[in-house]
Amino acid sequence: MSSLLFPASVYSTRLERAAALAADAGLDAVVVGPGPDLQYLLGVRGDTIERLTALVLGPGIRPTVVVPRMELAKVRSTAVGSLGLAVADWVDGDDPYELVATAVGDAVRVAVSDALPALHVVPIGERLGVRVELATPVLREGRMIKDSAEIAELRRAGEAIDAVHRRVPGWLRAGRTEREVAADIAEAIVAEGHETVEFVIVGSGPNGADPHHEVSDRVIGDGEIVVVDIGGAVPSGYNSDSTRTYVVGTSSPEAAERIAVLVQAQQAAVDAARPGATASEVDAAARRVLAAAGLGEAFLHRTGHGIGVSVHEEPYIAPGNDLVLREGMAFSIEPGIYFAGEWGARIEDIVVLTADGCERLNTAPHGLTPAG
Ligand code: ZN
Ligand code: ZN
Ligand code: ZN
């Protein structure tokens, strides 16, 4: 679900850039299936179904959308219509791969988007008689660097999720279940300006020690730490993602101390996030603070992930990622500490890199937040 937010010229620039990047990479054609890449390039996500929808682009190729006729009106109401892109529609019984082949022409090196299902990748490769490659390096380049309109949308999403976090203490109290709290949060995610709820994690007590916990019928107890990680998409399709750690009543002094260190670790990574730094350096900044306090082993995952029209995308802020960060990149900084069977904590903001540092898009209080 997304409406055409940006002027048509934004999409034509993105399409031209993708074709130029494909040329630089030595690719003759790129086939983009439904998903975030299509949303970025055309303003429509498309549906991943057995019927093929795909955008074909490349150096010297007039961008062409192959689409089932029953989806034609929907696709025409997007950048496809406003830019007057070529459309090759088909009905059941036709061979959509023939239409892809026609659009691709006599291309030798053909790449496909990450999200194109194997269901279509294999027949496209067979029909073209080529070994298809991944278009990730070409398509991620545009999506990784956000322009000012995209940053404005991420800012809007950040403000909306902050407004929800500010209301969380009112819903969190001993005796309620995680699921009850999550239902209140989900309602507020939409009420505060998102179009969709993408995820709601409420991890109380030992459930907070599992970074992948979502919600359960567990009853929240007095004195417990609760991890609340939430996000949604605003109408343009851009996402929010923010985590805060709450305490119902009073925590143990040890937990409060450890969470104070986590706040410092998160701040250290925010301070390290600037153009010219590598992704692994930002990750290491958080890791160093936790390790110095003896909490290195408790940090079980990477420090962050890029965000935009998908919740998780490049750049990944992880050990070993030598990608040099650039102005306009947007990503999460979310170190966490996890003590199996006991409790966990995570603090997460989205940041956007500016010319000489970064802007934090989430400003709800970062420390252990009292509730209940
Ligand atoms: Zn999150
Ligand atoms: Zn995240
Ligand atoms: Zn995540």
Short mmCIF file of C-alpha atoms and ligand atoms in Angstrom, two decimals:
data_model
loop_
_atom_site.label_atom_id
_atom_site.label_comp_id
_atom_site.label_asym_id
_atom_site.label_seq_id
_atom_site.Cartn_x
_atom_site.Cartn_y
_atom_site.Cartn_z
CA MET A 1 0.00 0.00 0.00
CA SER A 2 1.57 3.26 -0.99
CA SER A 3 0.55 6.38 -2.80
CA LEU A 4 2.72 8.21 -5.30
CA LEU A 5 4.44 10.62 -2.96
CA PHE A 6 7.12 12.16 -5.08
CA PRO A 7 6.78 14.08 -8.34
CA ALA A 8 7.15 11.94 -11.47
CA SER A 9 10.54 13.55 -12.15
CA VAL A 10 11.95 11.84 -9.04
CA TYR A 11 11.06 8.45 -10.48
CA SER A 12 12.46 9.27 -13.92
CA THR A 13 15.74 10.31 -12.26
CA ARG A 14 15.83 7.08 -10.28
CA LEU A 15 15.17 5.01 -13.41
CA GLU A 16 17.90 6.80 -15.36
CA ARG A 17 20.34 6.38 -12.47
CA ALA A 18 19.58 2.67 -12.20
CA ALA A 19 20.18 2.24 -15.94
CA ALA A 20 23.48 4.17 -15.65
CA LEU A 21 24.59 2.06 -12.68
CA ALA A 22 23.67 -1.09 -14.62
CA ALA A 23 25.85 0.15 -17.49
CA ASP A 24 28.73 0.81 -15.06
CA ALA A 25 28.36 -2.72 -13.74
CA GLY A 26 28.51 -4.11 -17.27
CA LEU A 27 24.90 -5.28 -17.19
CA ASP A 28 22.73 -5.16 -20.31
CA ALA A 29 19.39 -5.47 -18.54
CA VAL A 30 17.87 -5.58 -15.07
CA VAL A 31 14.54 -7.27 -14.31
CA VAL A 32 12.93 -5.84 -11.17
CA GLY A 33 10.15 -7.83 -9.52
CA PRO A 34 7.56 -6.70 -6.96
CA GLY A 35 8.97 -5.48 -3.65
CA PRO A 36 10.91 -2.54 -2.25
CA ASP A 37 13.06 -2.07 -5.37
CA LEU A 38 9.95 -1.68 -7.53
CA GLN A 39 8.45 0.67 -4.96
CA TYR A 40 11.60 2.78 -5.03
CA LEU A 41 11.74 2.93 -8.83
CA LEU A 42 8.03 3.28 -9.69
CA GLY A 43 6.14 4.17 -6.51
CA VAL A 44 4.25 0.86 -6.55
CA ARG A 45 5.27 -2.26 -4.67
CA GLY A 46 3.40 -4.71 -6.89
CA ASP A 47 2.14 -8.10 -5.78
CA THR A 48 4.32 -11.16 -5.58
CA ILE A 49 2.07 -13.77 -7.06
CA GLU A 50 2.25 -16.55 -9.61
CA ARG A 51 1.43 -14.01 -12.32
CA LEU A 52 4.53 -12.09 -13.32
CA THR A 53 4.81 -8.33 -12.80
CA ALA A 54 8.27 -6.93 -13.63
CA LEU A 55 10.04 -3.78 -14.71
CA VAL A 56 12.76 -4.22 -17.32
CA LEU A 57 15.41 -1.51 -17.52
CA GLY A 58 18.99 -1.13 -18.64
CA PRO A 59 21.33 0.92 -20.80
CA GLY A 60 19.58 1.57 -24.10
CA ILE A 61 16.36 -0.12 -22.97
CA ARG A 62 13.13 1.86 -22.78
CA PRO A 63 11.87 0.99 -19.28
CA THR A 64 9.06 -1.52 -19.79
CA VAL A 65 6.58 -2.90 -17.29
CA VAL A 66 5.36 -6.43 -17.90
CA VAL A 67 2.07 -6.76 -16.05
CA PRO A 68 -1.05 -8.96 -15.95
CA ARG A 69 -3.89 -7.06 -17.64
CA MET A 70 -6.00 -7.34 -14.47
CA GLU A 71 -3.35 -5.22 -12.68
CA LEU A 72 -2.99 -2.71 -15.49
CA ALA A 73 -5.17 0.08 -14.08
CA LYS A 74 -3.40 -0.07 -10.72
CA VAL A 75 0.04 0.08 -12.32
CA ARG A 76 -0.97 2.93 -14.67
CA SER A 77 -2.00 5.06 -11.65
CA THR A 78 1.67 5.19 -10.58
CA ALA A 79 4.85 6.61 -12.11
CA VAL A 80 4.26 4.16 -14.97
CA GLY A 81 1.36 6.30 -16.13
CA SER A 82 2.75 9.73 -15.32
CA LEU A 83 6.06 8.95 -17.07
CA GLY A 84 4.35 7.18 -19.96
CA LEU A 85 6.51 4.08 -19.57
CA ALA A 86 6.08 1.22 -21.99
CA VAL A 87 3.66 -1.41 -20.76
CA ALA A 88 3.48 -4.99 -22.00
CA ASP A 89 0.34 -6.51 -20.55
CA TRP A 90 -0.65 -10.12 -20.75
CA VAL A 91 -3.57 -12.40 -19.96
CA ASP A 92 -3.70 -15.97 -18.69
CA GLY A 93 -2.58 -18.24 -21.51
CA ASP A 94 0.05 -15.76 -22.79
CA ASP A 95 3.75 -16.29 -22.08
CA PRO A 96 4.93 -13.36 -19.92
CA TYR A 97 8.58 -14.47 -20.24
CA GLU A 98 8.31 -13.87 -23.97
CA LEU A 99 7.39 -10.24 -23.14
CA VAL A 100 10.42 -9.97 -20.85
CA ALA A 101 12.61 -11.39 -23.62
CA THR A 102 11.26 -8.84 -26.09
CA ALA A 103 11.94 -5.96 -23.68
CA VAL A 104 15.43 -7.26 -22.87
CA GLY A 105 16.38 -7.67 -26.54
CA ASP A 106 19.70 -9.39 -27.24
CA ALA A 107 21.14 -8.75 -23.78
CA VAL A 108 23.97 -11.00 -22.63
CA ARG A 109 24.32 -10.03 -18.98
CA VAL A 110 20.96 -9.88 -17.23
CA ALA A 111 20.38 -9.32 -13.52
CA VAL A 112 17.26 -9.67 -11.34
CA SER A 113 16.15 -7.91 -8.14
CA ASP A 114 16.50 -9.66 -4.76
CA ALA A 115 12.78 -10.13 -4.33
CA LEU A 116 11.96 -11.67 -7.72
CA PRO A 117 10.71 -15.19 -6.87
CA ALA A 118 12.62 -18.24 -8.10
CA LEU A 119 9.29 -19.12 -9.72
CA HIS A 120 10.05 -16.39 -12.28
CA VAL A 121 13.86 -16.22 -12.15
CA VAL A 122 14.31 -19.75 -13.49
CA PRO A 123 11.97 -19.40 -16.51
CA ILE A 124 13.44 -15.96 -17.34
CA GLY A 125 16.94 -17.44 -17.38
CA GLU A 126 15.79 -20.37 -19.53
CA ARG A 127 13.88 -18.19 -21.95
CA LEU A 128 16.80 -15.75 -22.37
CA GLY A 129 19.37 -18.52 -22.44
CA VAL A 130 21.55 -16.66 -19.93
CA ARG A 131 22.68 -17.23 -16.36
CA VAL A 132 20.92 -14.42 -14.50
CA GLU A 133 22.85 -12.44 -11.88
CA LEU A 134 21.78 -10.50 -8.81
CA ALA A 135 21.10 -6.80 -9.38
CA THR A 136 21.70 -6.03 -5.69
CA PRO A 137 24.86 -3.91 -6.19
CA VAL A 138 23.06 -1.77 -8.79
CA LEU A 139 19.72 -1.41 -7.03
CA ARG A 140 21.02 -0.92 -3.49
CA GLU A 141 23.09 2.08 -4.56
CA GLY A 142 20.09 4.31 -5.23
CA ARG A 143 18.13 3.10 -2.23
CA MET A 144 21.02 3.49 0.24
CA ILE A 145 21.45 7.24 -0.25
CA LYS A 146 18.30 9.07 0.75
CA ASP A 147 17.42 12.39 -0.85
CA SER A 148 15.82 15.22 1.12
CA ALA A 149 12.25 14.13 0.32
CA GLU A 150 13.00 10.61 1.56
CA ILE A 151 14.67 11.97 4.69
CA ALA A 152 11.57 14.07 5.36
CA GLU A 153 9.47 10.89 5.19
CA LEU A 154 11.82 9.04 7.55
CA ARG A 155 11.67 12.02 9.91
CA ARG A 156 7.86 11.93 9.79
CA ALA A 157 7.93 8.19 10.56
CA GLY A 158 10.39 8.79 13.43
CA GLU A 159 8.18 11.44 15.00
CA ALA A 160 5.16 9.16 14.73
CA ILE A 161 6.87 6.23 16.47
CA ASP A 162 8.31 8.55 19.15
CA ALA A 163 4.77 9.69 19.91
CA VAL A 164 3.82 6.05 20.45
CA HIS A 165 6.81 5.40 22.73
CA ARG A 166 5.82 8.41 24.85
CA ARG A 167 2.46 6.73 25.48
CA VAL A 168 3.85 3.26 26.29
CA PRO A 169 4.33 3.89 30.06
CA GLY A 170 0.56 4.40 30.32
CA TRP A 171 -0.16 0.91 28.99
CA LEU A 172 2.61 -1.07 30.64
CA ARG A 173 1.78 -2.31 34.11
CA ALA A 174 2.03 -5.42 36.22
CA GLY A 175 -0.83 -7.87 35.64
CA ARG A 176 -1.32 -7.06 31.94
CA THR A 177 -0.12 -9.48 29.25
CA GLU A 178 2.39 -8.60 26.55
CA ARG A 179 -0.36 -9.15 23.98
CA GLU A 180 -2.71 -6.66 25.64
CA VAL A 181 0.01 -4.02 25.71
CA ALA A 182 0.93 -4.80 22.09
CA ALA A 183 -2.69 -4.30 20.98
CA ASP A 184 -2.73 -0.80 22.50
CA ILE A 185 0.58 -0.04 20.83
CA ALA A 186 -0.56 -1.33 17.42
CA GLU A 187 -3.64 0.90 17.55
CA ALA A 188 -1.48 3.91 18.46
CA ILE A 189 1.02 3.22 15.67
CA VAL A 190 -1.78 3.88 13.18
CA ALA A 191 -3.38 6.67 15.22
CA GLU A 192 -0.06 8.56 15.38
CA GLY A 193 0.34 8.73 11.61
CA HIS A 194 1.47 5.39 10.18
CA GLU A 195 -0.55 3.64 7.52
CA THR A 196 0.49 0.14 8.53
CA VAL A 197 1.85 -1.60 11.62
CA GLU A 198 4.99 -3.48 10.56
CA PHE A 199 5.92 -5.09 13.89
CA VAL A 200 5.31 -4.87 17.63
CA ILE A 201 7.73 -6.55 20.03
CA VAL A 202 6.91 -6.54 23.74
CA GLY A 203 9.45 -8.69 25.59
CA SER A 204 8.96 -8.78 29.35
CA GLY A 205 11.36 -10.33 31.86
CA PRO A 206 13.01 -13.44 30.35
CA ASN A 207 11.25 -12.85 27.01
CA GLY A 208 13.32 -9.68 26.64
CA ALA A 209 16.44 -11.85 26.56
CA ASP A 210 15.35 -13.26 23.18
CA PRO A 211 16.05 -10.65 20.49
CA HIS A 212 13.51 -12.36 18.20
CA HIS A 213 10.68 -12.56 20.70
CA GLU A 214 7.50 -10.84 19.46
CA VAL A 215 4.61 -11.04 21.92
CA SER A 216 3.04 -13.70 24.09
CA ASP A 217 0.33 -14.14 26.70
CA ARG A 218 2.91 -13.80 29.46
CA VAL A 219 1.67 -11.64 32.33
CA ILE A 220 4.06 -8.79 33.08
CA GLY A 221 5.32 -8.77 36.67
CA ASP A 222 6.31 -6.01 39.05
CA GLY A 223 9.97 -4.98 38.89
CA GLU A 224 10.42 -6.42 35.38
CA ILE A 225 12.37 -4.97 32.47
CA VAL A 226 10.37 -4.78 29.22
CA VAL A 227 11.83 -4.33 25.72
CA VAL A 228 9.46 -2.54 23.32
CA ASP A 229 10.61 -2.52 19.67
CA ILE A 230 8.02 -1.10 17.27
CA GLY A 231 7.65 0.20 13.76
CA GLY A 232 5.25 1.00 10.97
CA ALA A 233 5.17 2.50 7.49
CA VAL A 234 3.85 6.00 6.80
CA PRO A 235 1.61 6.40 3.72
CA SER A 236 4.58 6.95 1.39
CA GLY A 237 5.93 3.52 2.39
CA TYR A 238 8.90 4.76 4.49
CA ASN A 239 9.39 2.97 7.81
CA SER A 240 9.97 3.73 11.45
CA ASP A 241 11.80 1.38 13.84
CA SER A 242 12.59 2.31 17.43
CA THR A 243 13.26 0.41 20.64
CA ARG A 244 13.05 1.60 24.21
CA THR A 245 13.50 -0.37 27.41
CA TYR A 246 11.01 0.13 30.21
CA VAL A 247 10.78 -0.95 33.82
CA VAL A 248 7.53 -1.75 35.59
CA GLY A 249 8.00 -0.50 39.13
CA THR A 250 11.61 -0.63 40.29
CA SER A 251 14.37 -2.73 38.74
CA SER A 252 17.38 -4.24 40.49
CA PRO A 253 20.28 -1.78 40.83
CA GLU A 254 22.41 -4.15 38.73
CA ALA A 255 19.97 -4.03 35.80
CA ALA A 256 19.77 -0.23 36.03
CA GLU A 257 23.57 -0.03 35.98
CA ARG A 258 23.89 -2.31 32.96
CA ILE A 259 21.24 -0.39 31.05
CA ALA A 260 23.10 2.86 31.79
CA VAL A 261 26.14 1.29 30.09
CA LEU A 262 23.93 0.29 27.14
CA VAL A 263 22.82 3.93 26.77
CA GLN A 264 26.50 4.93 26.62
CA ALA A 265 27.23 2.23 24.04
CA GLN A 266 24.37 3.44 21.86
CA GLN A 267 25.59 7.03 22.20
CA ALA A 268 29.15 5.99 21.27
CA ALA A 269 27.90 4.43 18.04
CA VAL A 270 25.81 7.55 17.26
CA ASP A 271 28.94 9.67 17.82
CA ALA A 272 30.93 7.40 15.46
CA ALA A 273 28.30 7.60 12.70
CA ARG A 274 29.52 10.10 10.10
CA PRO A 275 30.51 10.11 6.43
CA GLY A 276 33.90 8.45 5.92
CA ALA A 277 33.55 6.01 8.81
CA THR A 278 33.01 2.37 7.88
CA ALA A 279 29.95 0.42 8.96
CA SER A 280 32.16 -1.86 11.06
CA GLU A 281 33.69 1.14 12.88
CA VAL A 282 30.24 2.27 14.00
CA ASP A 283 29.48 -1.28 15.13
CA ALA A 284 32.78 -1.45 17.00
CA ALA A 285 32.10 1.82 18.83
CA ALA A 286 29.07 0.29 20.58
CA ARG A 287 30.78 -3.05 21.11
CA ARG A 288 33.84 -1.44 22.74
CA VAL A 289 31.79 0.29 25.47
CA LEU A 290 29.91 -2.90 26.31
CA ALA A 291 33.09 -5.02 26.33
CA ALA A 292 34.82 -2.55 28.67
CA ALA A 293 32.00 -3.08 31.16
CA GLY A 294 32.18 -6.87 30.83
CA LEU A 295 29.02 -6.97 28.71
CA GLY A 296 30.60 -7.87 25.36
CA GLU A 297 29.24 -11.43 25.44
CA ALA A 298 25.73 -10.17 26.14
CA PHE A 299 25.54 -8.26 22.82
CA LEU A 300 24.27 -10.93 20.43
CA HIS A 301 23.67 -9.15 17.12
CA ARG A 302 24.90 -6.47 14.72
CA THR A 303 24.53 -2.82 15.73
CA GLY A 304 22.10 -1.83 12.99
CA HIS A 305 20.53 -2.00 9.55
CA GLY A 306 19.58 0.46 6.84
CA ILE A 307 15.95 1.55 6.60
CA GLY A 308 13.77 3.12 3.93
CA VAL A 309 10.95 1.55 1.91
CA SER A 310 11.89 -1.67 3.71
CA VAL A 311 12.57 -2.06 7.42
CA HIS A 312 15.83 -3.92 6.90
CA GLU A 313 18.06 -2.96 3.98
CA GLU A 314 21.63 -1.89 3.26
CA PRO A 315 23.81 -0.64 4.82
CA TYR A 316 24.19 -3.25 7.55
CA ILE A 317 26.13 -1.90 10.54
CA ALA A 318 27.96 -5.07 11.36
CA PRO A 319 31.42 -6.44 12.18
CA GLY A 320 33.39 -7.04 8.99
CA ASN A 321 31.38 -4.64 6.82
CA ASP A 322 33.99 -2.26 5.37
CA LEU A 323 31.42 -0.21 3.45
CA VAL A 324 32.33 3.47 3.77
CA LEU A 325 29.34 5.44 5.02
CA ARG A 326 28.11 8.45 3.05
CA GLU A 327 25.88 11.46 3.60
CA GLY A 328 22.21 10.53 3.15
CA MET A 329 22.52 6.98 4.46
CA ALA A 330 19.84 6.09 7.02
CA PHE A 331 20.21 3.22 9.46
CA SER A 332 19.39 2.01 12.93
CA ILE A 333 21.77 2.03 15.89
CA GLU A 334 20.43 -0.61 18.23
CA PRO A 335 22.85 -2.33 20.55
CA GLY A 336 21.26 -4.70 23.05
CA ILE A 337 22.24 -6.86 26.00
CA TYR A 338 20.63 -10.23 26.66
CA PHE A 339 20.78 -12.48 29.72
CA ALA A 340 19.12 -15.80 28.90
CA GLY A 341 16.33 -16.74 31.27
CA GLU A 342 16.53 -13.38 33.04
CA TRP A 343 16.02 -10.18 31.05
CA GLY A 344 17.23 -8.15 28.12
CA ALA A 345 17.47 -4.54 26.97
CA ARG A 346 17.86 -2.76 23.63
CA ILE A 347 17.91 0.90 22.64
CA GLU A 348 17.32 1.81 19.02
CA ASP A 349 17.26 5.05 17.07
CA ILE A 350 17.28 5.70 13.35
CA VAL A 351 20.00 8.11 12.24
CA VAL A 352 20.60 9.85 8.91
CA LEU A 353 24.13 10.85 8.01
CA THR A 354 24.64 14.58 7.47
CA ALA A 355 27.72 16.29 5.98
CA ASP A 356 29.72 15.95 9.20
CA GLY A 357 27.87 13.63 11.54
CA CYS A 358 24.35 12.35 11.88
CA GLU A 359 20.84 13.41 12.76
CA ARG A 360 18.97 11.23 15.23
CA LEU A 361 15.37 10.71 14.09
CA ASN A 362 14.19 9.35 17.46
CA THR A 363 14.20 11.47 20.54
CA ALA A 364 12.03 9.72 23.15
CA PRO A 365 14.09 9.39 26.39
CA HIS A 366 16.79 6.76 25.94
CA GLY A 367 17.40 5.47 29.45
CA LEU A 368 15.48 2.88 31.42
CA THR A 369 11.98 4.40 31.32
CA PRO A 370 9.63 3.93 34.27
CA ALA A 371 6.13 2.57 33.64
CA GLY A 372 3.32 1.01 35.60
ZN ZN B 1 13.64 -2.36 15.96
ZN ZN B 2 15.85 -2.24 13.83
ZN ZN B 3 15.45 -6.23 13.41
#
